[in-house]
């Protein structure tokens, strides 16, 4: 048997209350080993309080070539931002 | 229809990172695979000369920091292998290239570590030169490489400081300790400044790498910067760099330095350095000896998966 261990994507929560963020990837035989390896590879300096691992083959990504059409619907809607609205300066706390 | 090469070049020009799924020229991909995998191999082989001194570190503090440094290097190798894998090369292919001698690693690790002071000289000079090379790579046009380099550079600064501290301690010690520190600097200085690679006029791929913003500074620019820095730092150690021609040049605003022995450089690159065979043999043996662990872990994972399927 000479098969590469599968690739895993590693997500780390750096502090309680924050989101998990993609840190990188690594090879491991199973999920438990992926977590243990992620501990050694990505949190040697207390960078994390929680680790998620996902086998890379289960990640589906948007296609960068289609980016312009994919994000087009949001492109012409500045009224979704608070700065769109013109209000008098004397209006406070809004 | 837009020309993909033009889109690529526009992005590079505007400092927009290239990501794994983006279109890129074949040669850009090849150059990056070669550079990143060689960088990864260097981190992994680079563990060997220092691991040589872990059991003989003079104090528990020195032993703990040396272990931490070597462990960081393993981690750096792993970040870089992952970055290279995003360019469609497998880990196994890269390891095969290393073990067969097809892929190179930094020649500096083909020199032996003869005394404890070498741990100091490696940290100060070898890691110092590596940092000088690596900081601009944090702005490399290829996203995964740049992100790996940011992580590496953050961790690497302790490596250089621990090295300088070792030399500083020795330099304040007995006459024998001072001599040992000076001897280590004498042996590591020239190989360290060779780490920046051939002179610009003898480095044919540099121009393309600069145009693609893989590289930001030329070999000679970085080497000069490193020499200027070390020429000042060595004074704090009250030791010397082994170059009689090293002298401040007011006109250039840089230190002048002596001729580099490029014959020695190419000799080591081509496999004839003092430790080339030993390093590669140690690496290949470790990989071979670890085969049963990789197989057992895969078999264990397979067994657990099939048990879970049966239970469901």
Short mmCIF file of C-alpha atoms in Angstrom, two decimals:
data_model
loop_
_atom_site.label_atom_id
_atom_site.label_comp_id
_atom_site.label_asym_id
_atom_site.label_seq_id
_atom_site.Cartn_x
_atom_site.Cartn_y
_atom_site.Cartn_z
CA UNK A 1 0.00 0.00 0.00
CA UNK A 2 1.49 3.34 -0.99
CA UNK A 3 -1.22 5.96 -0.89
CA UNK A 4 -0.85 9.58 0.13
CA UNK A 5 -2.84 10.55 3.22
CA UNK A 6 -5.73 12.83 2.24
CA UNK A 7 -5.39 16.62 2.40
CA UNK A 8 -7.32 18.56 5.07
CA UNK A 9 -8.17 22.25 5.32
CA UNK A 10 -7.57 23.71 8.77
CA UNK A 11 -9.68 26.43 10.37
CA UNK A 12 -8.62 28.01 13.66
CA UNK A 13 -10.57 30.11 16.17
CA UNK A 14 -7.88 32.37 17.58
CA UNK A 15 -9.91 33.65 20.55
CA UNK A 16 -13.25 32.88 22.15
CA UNK A 17 -15.96 34.88 20.41
CA UNK A 18 -14.18 35.10 17.04
CA UNK A 19 -14.90 33.15 13.85
CA UNK A 20 -12.85 30.17 12.74
CA UNK A 21 -10.51 31.33 10.01
CA UNK A 22 -8.71 29.33 7.34
CA UNK A 23 -5.11 28.75 8.48
CA UNK A 24 -3.76 26.36 5.84
CA UNK A 25 -3.80 22.69 4.99
CA UNK A 26 -2.03 19.47 5.88
CA UNK A 27 -2.06 15.73 5.27
CA UNK A 28 -3.46 13.25 7.81
CA UNK A 29 -4.86 9.73 7.78
CA UNK A 30 -8.10 10.70 9.54
CA UNK A 31 -9.88 13.60 11.23
CA UNK A 32 -8.44 12.96 14.66
CA UNK A 33 -4.89 12.95 13.29
CA UNK A 34 -5.68 16.07 11.27
CA UNK A 35 -6.65 17.87 14.49
CA UNK A 36 -3.54 16.69 16.31
CA UNK A 37 -1.28 17.66 13.40
CA UNK A 38 -3.04 21.02 13.11
CA UNK A 39 -2.27 21.61 16.79
CA UNK A 40 1.45 21.05 16.09
CA UNK A 41 1.62 22.83 12.74
CA UNK A 42 -0.66 25.84 13.24
CA UNK A 43 -0.86 26.54 16.99
CA UNK A 44 2.70 26.27 18.32
CA UNK A 45 2.38 29.76 19.80
CA UNK A 46 -1.10 29.69 21.31
CA UNK A 47 -2.71 30.85 18.06
CA UNK A 48 -5.92 28.96 18.71
CA UNK A 49 -8.62 27.87 21.17
CA UNK A 50 -10.55 25.70 18.71
CA UNK A 51 -9.72 23.79 15.52
CA UNK A 52 -11.98 22.68 12.64
CA UNK A 53 -10.71 20.26 10.03
CA UNK A 54 -12.44 19.49 6.71
CA UNK A 55 -11.17 17.08 4.11
CA UNK A 56 -10.21 19.29 1.16
CA UNK A 57 -12.21 17.25 -1.36
CA UNK A 58 -15.42 18.38 0.38
CA UNK A 59 -14.71 22.08 -0.17
CA UNK A 60 -16.61 23.54 -3.12
CA UNK A 61 -15.36 26.86 -4.40
CA UNK A 62 -16.76 29.54 -6.67
CA UNK A 63 -15.07 29.93 -10.03
CA UNK A 64 -12.90 33.07 -10.24
CA UNK A 65 -13.66 33.35 -13.99
CA UNK A 66 -17.32 33.88 -13.14
CA UNK A 67 -16.67 36.43 -10.41
CA UNK A 68 -18.07 39.41 -12.31
CA UNK A 69 -21.43 37.79 -13.08
CA UNK A 70 -21.62 36.06 -9.68
CA UNK A 71 -21.30 39.30 -7.73
CA UNK A 72 -23.12 41.44 -10.26
CA UNK A 73 -26.47 41.51 -8.40
CA UNK A 74 -24.90 43.43 -5.49
CA UNK A 75 -22.93 45.78 -7.69
CA UNK A 76 -25.64 48.43 -8.28
CA UNK A 77 -27.23 48.59 -4.83
CA UNK A 78 -25.38 51.25 -2.86
CA UNK A 79 -28.65 51.86 -0.92
CA UNK A 80 -27.77 48.79 1.14
CA UNK A 81 -25.10 50.90 2.86
CA UNK A 82 -25.95 53.48 5.54
CA UNK A 83 -23.84 56.16 3.81
CA UNK A 84 -26.33 56.21 0.89
CA UNK A 85 -28.82 58.28 2.90
CA UNK A 86 -28.46 62.04 3.12
CA UNK A 87 -29.47 63.28 6.52
CA UNK A 88 -28.93 66.61 8.35
CA UNK A 89 -25.85 66.99 10.55
CA UNK A 90 -27.91 67.91 13.61
CA UNK A 91 -29.35 64.38 13.64
CA UNK A 92 -27.32 62.61 16.32
CA UNK A 93 -26.78 59.00 17.29
CA UNK A 94 -28.01 57.37 14.08
CA UNK B 1 -13.07 37.34 -25.16
CA UNK B 2 -10.32 38.73 -22.96
CA UNK B 3 -6.79 37.39 -23.24
CA UNK B 4 -6.10 35.38 -20.05
CA UNK B 5 -2.43 36.31 -20.11
CA UNK B 6 -3.34 39.99 -20.17
CA UNK B 7 -5.72 39.54 -17.21
CA UNK B 8 -2.93 37.75 -15.36
CA UNK B 9 -0.33 40.42 -16.08
CA UNK B 10 -2.76 43.22 -15.16
CA UNK B 11 -3.35 41.58 -11.80
CA UNK B 12 0.37 41.20 -11.15
CA UNK B 13 0.91 44.82 -12.15
CA UNK B 14 -1.86 46.06 -9.87
CA UNK B 15 -0.61 43.97 -6.94
CA UNK B 16 -3.69 41.73 -6.95
CA UNK B 17 -2.65 38.29 -5.70
CA UNK B 18 -2.81 35.31 -8.05
CA UNK B 19 -4.78 32.47 -6.42
CA UNK B 20 -4.66 28.70 -7.17
CA UNK B 21 -7.70 28.59 -9.47
CA UNK B 22 -6.71 31.66 -11.50
CA UNK B 23 -5.25 31.25 -14.95
CA UNK B 24 -1.45 31.56 -14.94
CA UNK B 25 1.31 31.01 -17.53
CA UNK B 26 2.83 27.51 -17.43
CA UNK B 27 6.26 28.96 -16.79
CA UNK B 28 4.97 30.96 -13.79
CA UNK B 29 3.52 27.76 -12.35
CA UNK B 30 6.75 25.83 -13.00
CA UNK B 31 8.94 28.53 -11.53
CA UNK B 32 6.82 28.66 -8.38
CA UNK B 33 6.71 24.88 -7.98
CA UNK B 34 10.49 24.76 -8.26
CA UNK B 35 11.07 27.67 -5.89
CA UNK B 36 8.48 26.74 -3.24
CA UNK B 37 9.35 23.04 -3.17
CA UNK B 38 13.07 23.80 -2.93
CA UNK B 39 12.28 26.19 -0.13
CA UNK B 40 10.28 23.45 1.63
CA UNK B 41 13.07 20.91 1.15
CA UNK B 42 15.53 23.41 2.63
CA UNK B 43 13.44 23.73 5.78
CA UNK B 44 13.25 19.96 6.16
CA UNK B 45 16.92 19.22 5.40
CA UNK B 46 17.82 22.26 7.50
CA UNK B 47 16.65 20.42 10.59
CA UNK B 48 19.54 17.95 10.29
CA UNK B 49 22.61 20.11 11.05
CA UNK B 50 20.94 21.58 14.14
CA UNK B 51 19.36 18.36 15.38
CA UNK B 52 22.98 17.17 15.58
CA UNK B 53 23.43 19.39 18.68
CA UNK B 54 20.14 18.94 20.55
CA UNK B 55 21.44 16.18 22.84
CA UNK B 56 24.60 18.15 23.54
CA UNK B 57 23.13 21.60 24.16
CA UNK B 58 25.00 23.10 27.14
CA UNK B 59 21.92 23.96 29.27
CA UNK B 60 18.28 23.01 29.51
CA UNK B 61 17.31 26.50 28.27
CA UNK B 62 19.49 26.12 25.18
CA UNK B 63 18.12 22.64 24.57
CA UNK B 64 14.49 23.78 24.82
CA UNK B 65 15.01 26.71 22.43
CA UNK B 66 16.94 24.59 19.93
CA UNK B 67 14.17 21.98 19.91
CA UNK B 68 11.59 24.74 19.40
CA UNK B 69 13.60 26.14 16.49
CA UNK B 70 13.96 22.76 14.81
CA UNK B 71 10.24 22.11 15.33
CA UNK B 72 9.46 25.47 13.68
CA UNK B 73 11.52 24.40 10.68
CA UNK B 74 9.43 21.24 10.34
CA UNK B 75 6.34 23.46 10.47
CA UNK B 76 7.75 25.85 7.87
CA UNK B 77 8.46 22.93 5.56
CA UNK B 78 4.84 21.83 5.93
CA UNK B 79 3.38 25.31 5.23
CA UNK B 80 5.49 25.47 2.08
CA UNK B 81 4.69 21.96 0.83
CA UNK B 82 0.98 22.83 1.16
CA UNK B 83 1.48 26.07 -0.75
CA UNK B 84 3.25 24.16 -3.56
CA UNK B 85 0.48 21.55 -3.65
CA UNK B 86 -2.02 24.26 -4.65
CA UNK B 87 -0.09 24.42 -7.97
CA UNK B 88 -1.03 20.83 -8.86
CA UNK B 89 1.95 18.83 -7.69
CA UNK B 90 1.53 16.13 -5.05
CA UNK B 91 3.50 15.82 -1.82
CA UNK B 92 4.80 12.42 -2.94
CA UNK B 93 6.07 13.83 -6.22
CA UNK B 94 7.96 16.54 -4.36
CA UNK B 95 9.47 14.08 -1.89
CA UNK B 96 10.52 11.82 -4.78
CA UNK B 97 12.27 14.76 -6.42
CA UNK B 98 14.13 15.50 -3.20
CA UNK B 99 15.15 11.90 -2.54
CA UNK B 100 16.24 11.24 -6.14
CA UNK B 101 18.39 14.37 -6.12
CA UNK B 102 16.35 15.99 -8.89
CA UNK B 103 15.22 18.85 -6.64
CA UNK B 104 17.77 20.98 -4.83
CA UNK B 105 17.72 22.48 -1.37
CA UNK B 106 19.78 25.33 0.02
CA UNK B 107 23.47 24.43 -0.23
CA UNK B 108 24.17 25.92 3.17
CA UNK B 109 22.91 22.74 4.82
CA UNK B 110 25.64 20.73 3.15
CA UNK B 111 28.19 22.15 5.59
CA UNK B 112 28.91 20.31 8.87
CA UNK B 113 28.12 21.62 12.37
CA UNK B 114 31.38 21.01 14.21
CA UNK B 115 30.95 22.85 17.53
CA UNK B 116 28.22 24.29 19.74
CA UNK B 117 29.14 27.77 18.48
CA UNK B 118 27.86 26.67 15.06
CA UNK B 119 24.33 26.82 16.53
CA UNK B 120 24.98 30.49 17.21
CA UNK B 121 26.51 31.20 13.80
CA UNK B 122 23.68 29.39 12.00
CA UNK B 123 21.03 31.35 13.88
CA UNK B 124 22.72 34.70 13.35
CA UNK B 125 24.06 34.29 9.80
CA UNK B 126 22.10 31.51 8.09
CA UNK B 127 18.72 32.48 9.53
CA UNK B 128 19.66 36.12 9.11
CA UNK B 129 20.33 35.60 5.40
CA UNK B 130 17.16 33.53 5.09
CA UNK B 131 15.07 36.30 6.69
CA UNK B 132 16.61 38.87 4.35
CA UNK B 133 15.52 36.69 1.42
CA UNK B 134 12.12 35.84 2.88
CA UNK B 135 10.73 39.18 4.00
CA UNK B 136 10.21 40.39 0.39
CA UNK B 137 8.56 37.03 -0.41
CA UNK B 138 5.70 38.01 1.93
CA UNK B 139 4.68 40.30 -0.98
CA UNK B 140 5.07 37.60 -3.64
CA UNK B 141 2.38 37.72 -6.33
CA UNK B 142 1.23 34.15 -5.60
CA UNK B 143 -1.22 34.26 -2.68
CA UNK B 144 -0.60 30.90 -0.97
CA UNK B 145 3.18 31.41 -1.03
CA UNK B 146 2.91 34.96 0.30
CA UNK B 147 0.63 33.84 3.15
CA UNK B 148 2.96 30.99 4.11
CA UNK B 149 5.88 33.42 4.11
CA UNK B 150 4.09 35.87 6.42
CA UNK B 151 3.60 33.10 8.93
CA UNK B 152 7.21 31.93 8.56
CA UNK B 153 8.73 35.39 8.92
CA UNK B 154 6.77 36.03 12.10
CA UNK B 155 8.18 32.87 13.64
CA UNK B 156 11.67 33.16 12.24
CA UNK B 157 12.80 36.26 14.12
CA UNK B 158 13.33 34.32 17.34
CA UNK B 159 15.65 32.00 15.45
CA UNK B 160 18.05 34.75 14.59
CA UNK B 161 17.91 36.28 18.06
CA UNK B 162 18.60 32.98 19.81
CA UNK B 163 21.63 32.49 17.53
CA UNK B 164 23.03 35.91 18.26
CA UNK B 165 22.49 35.35 21.98
CA UNK B 166 24.53 32.11 21.83
CA UNK B 167 27.41 33.94 20.15
CA UNK B 168 27.14 36.89 22.52
CA UNK B 169 27.35 34.57 25.53
CA UNK B 170 30.37 32.77 24.09
CA UNK B 171 32.01 36.07 23.19
CA UNK B 172 31.90 37.12 26.84
CA UNK B 173 33.23 33.76 28.05
CA UNK B 174 36.69 32.25 28.33
CA UNK B 175 39.38 32.62 25.70
CA UNK B 176 38.52 29.13 24.39
CA UNK B 177 34.85 30.08 24.07
CA UNK B 178 35.70 33.30 22.19
CA UNK B 179 37.90 31.30 19.85
CA UNK B 180 35.12 28.79 19.26
CA UNK B 181 32.68 31.62 18.40
CA UNK B 182 35.20 33.25 16.03
CA UNK B 183 35.94 29.93 14.36
CA UNK B 184 32.22 29.31 13.75
CA UNK B 185 31.80 32.77 12.19
CA UNK B 186 34.90 32.18 10.04
CA UNK B 187 33.44 28.95 8.66
CA UNK B 188 29.82 30.14 8.17
CA UNK B 189 30.33 33.66 6.82
CA UNK B 190 31.16 32.94 3.18
CA UNK B 191 28.62 30.12 2.71
CA UNK B 192 26.00 32.46 4.25
CA UNK B 193 26.56 35.25 1.76
CA UNK B 194 26.49 32.67 -1.02
CA UNK B 195 22.92 31.90 0.08
CA UNK B 196 21.71 34.90 -1.93
CA UNK B 197 22.65 33.04 -5.10
CA UNK B 198 24.85 33.92 -8.08
CA UNK B 199 25.62 37.51 -9.06
CA UNK B 200 22.82 39.25 -10.93
CA UNK B 201 24.57 38.96 -14.30
CA UNK B 202 24.89 35.17 -13.77
CA UNK B 203 21.27 34.67 -12.66
CA UNK B 204 19.31 34.23 -15.90
CA UNK B 205 15.82 33.64 -14.42
CA UNK B 206 15.89 36.60 -12.05
CA UNK B 207 14.54 39.15 -14.52
CA UNK B 208 11.44 37.08 -15.30
CA UNK B 209 10.82 36.40 -11.59
CA UNK B 210 11.08 40.12 -10.88
CA UNK B 211 8.65 40.93 -13.72
CA UNK B 212 6.16 38.44 -12.29
CA UNK B 213 6.75 39.87 -8.80
CA UNK B 214 7.81 36.54 -7.39
CA UNK B 215 11.08 38.25 -6.50
CA UNK B 216 11.25 41.87 -5.41
CA UNK B 217 14.97 42.48 -5.07
CA UNK B 218 17.96 41.09 -6.94
CA UNK B 219 20.45 38.65 -5.39
CA UNK B 220 23.18 41.28 -5.20
CA UNK B 221 20.91 43.92 -3.62
CA UNK B 222 19.89 41.55 -0.83
CA UNK B 223 23.46 40.31 -0.33
CA UNK B 224 24.74 43.87 0.04
CA UNK B 225 22.01 44.70 2.55
CA UNK B 226 22.89 41.60 4.59
CA UNK B 227 26.62 42.36 4.58
CA UNK B 228 26.00 45.96 5.67
CA UNK B 229 23.88 44.71 8.55
CA UNK B 230 26.31 42.01 9.74
CA UNK B 231 29.37 44.25 9.46
CA UNK B 232 27.77 46.44 12.15
CA UNK B 233 26.35 43.62 14.29
CA UNK B 234 29.67 41.77 14.53
CA UNK B 235 31.10 44.74 16.41
CA UNK B 236 28.72 44.05 19.30
CA UNK B 237 30.26 40.58 19.55
CA UNK B 238 33.75 42.14 19.44
CA UNK B 239 34.57 39.47 16.86
CA UNK B 240 35.37 39.84 13.16
CA UNK B 241 34.07 38.71 9.77
CA UNK B 242 36.70 36.75 7.80
CA UNK B 243 37.07 39.22 4.92
CA UNK B 244 40.13 41.49 4.73
CA UNK B 245 38.50 43.60 2.04
CA UNK B 246 35.43 44.38 4.14
CA UNK B 247 35.50 48.16 4.41
CA UNK B 248 33.00 51.01 4.57
CA UNK B 249 32.76 52.85 1.27
CA UNK B 250 31.49 56.36 1.80
CA UNK B 251 30.84 56.96 -1.88
CA UNK B 252 28.64 53.91 -2.27
CA UNK B 253 27.22 54.19 1.22
CA UNK B 254 27.80 50.44 1.57
CA UNK B 255 30.48 48.09 2.78
CA UNK B 256 32.86 46.82 0.09
CA UNK B 257 33.67 43.15 0.35
CA UNK B 258 36.00 40.55 -1.12
CA UNK B 259 35.58 38.14 -3.99
CA UNK B 260 33.15 35.26 -3.44
CA UNK B 261 34.50 31.81 -4.28
CA UNK B 262 31.88 30.83 -6.87
CA UNK B 263 33.78 27.66 -7.70
CA UNK B 264 33.08 26.42 -4.19
CA UNK B 265 29.44 27.50 -4.50
CA UNK B 266 28.82 25.53 -7.71
CA UNK B 267 30.78 22.60 -6.39
CA UNK B 268 28.42 22.31 -3.40
CA UNK B 269 25.32 22.96 -5.53
CA UNK B 270 26.40 20.14 -7.83
CA UNK B 271 26.55 17.65 -5.00
CA UNK B 272 30.18 17.74 -3.88
CA UNK B 273 29.93 19.70 -0.63
CA UNK B 274 31.20 18.23 2.63
CA UNK B 275 27.79 16.77 3.66
CA UNK B 276 25.64 16.42 0.51
CA UNK B 277 25.63 12.63 0.59
CA UNK B 278 25.15 12.40 4.34
CA UNK B 279 22.16 14.80 4.35
CA UNK B 280 20.36 13.07 1.51
CA UNK B 281 21.07 9.64 2.99
CA UNK B 282 19.65 10.74 6.37
CA UNK B 283 16.54 12.17 4.68
CA UNK B 284 15.91 9.09 2.54
CA UNK B 285 16.45 6.75 5.49
CA UNK B 286 13.99 8.70 7.66
CA UNK B 287 11.40 8.52 4.89
CA UNK B 288 11.93 4.80 4.37
CA UNK B 289 11.95 4.01 8.08
CA UNK B 290 8.68 5.94 8.47
CA UNK B 291 6.89 4.00 5.72
CA UNK B 292 5.29 1.52 8.14
CA UNK B 293 3.89 4.38 10.24
CA UNK B 294 2.24 5.98 7.21
CA UNK B 295 0.82 2.62 6.12
CA UNK B 296 -0.38 1.68 9.60
CA UNK B 297 -2.15 5.02 10.09
CA UNK B 298 -3.86 4.71 6.71
CA UNK B 299 -4.92 1.12 7.49
CA UNK B 300 -6.24 2.19 10.90
CA UNK B 301 -8.26 5.02 9.36
CA UNK B 302 -9.65 2.63 6.74
CA UNK B 303 -10.67 0.09 9.41
CA UNK B 304 -12.42 2.70 11.51
CA UNK B 305 -14.27 4.03 8.48
CA UNK B 306 -15.56 0.58 7.50
CA UNK B 307 -16.59 -0.16 11.11
CA UNK B 308 -18.54 3.09 11.28
CA UNK B 309 -20.24 2.23 7.98
CA UNK B 310 -21.26 -1.21 9.27
CA UNK B 311 -22.66 0.23 12.48
CA UNK B 312 -24.76 2.77 10.55
#
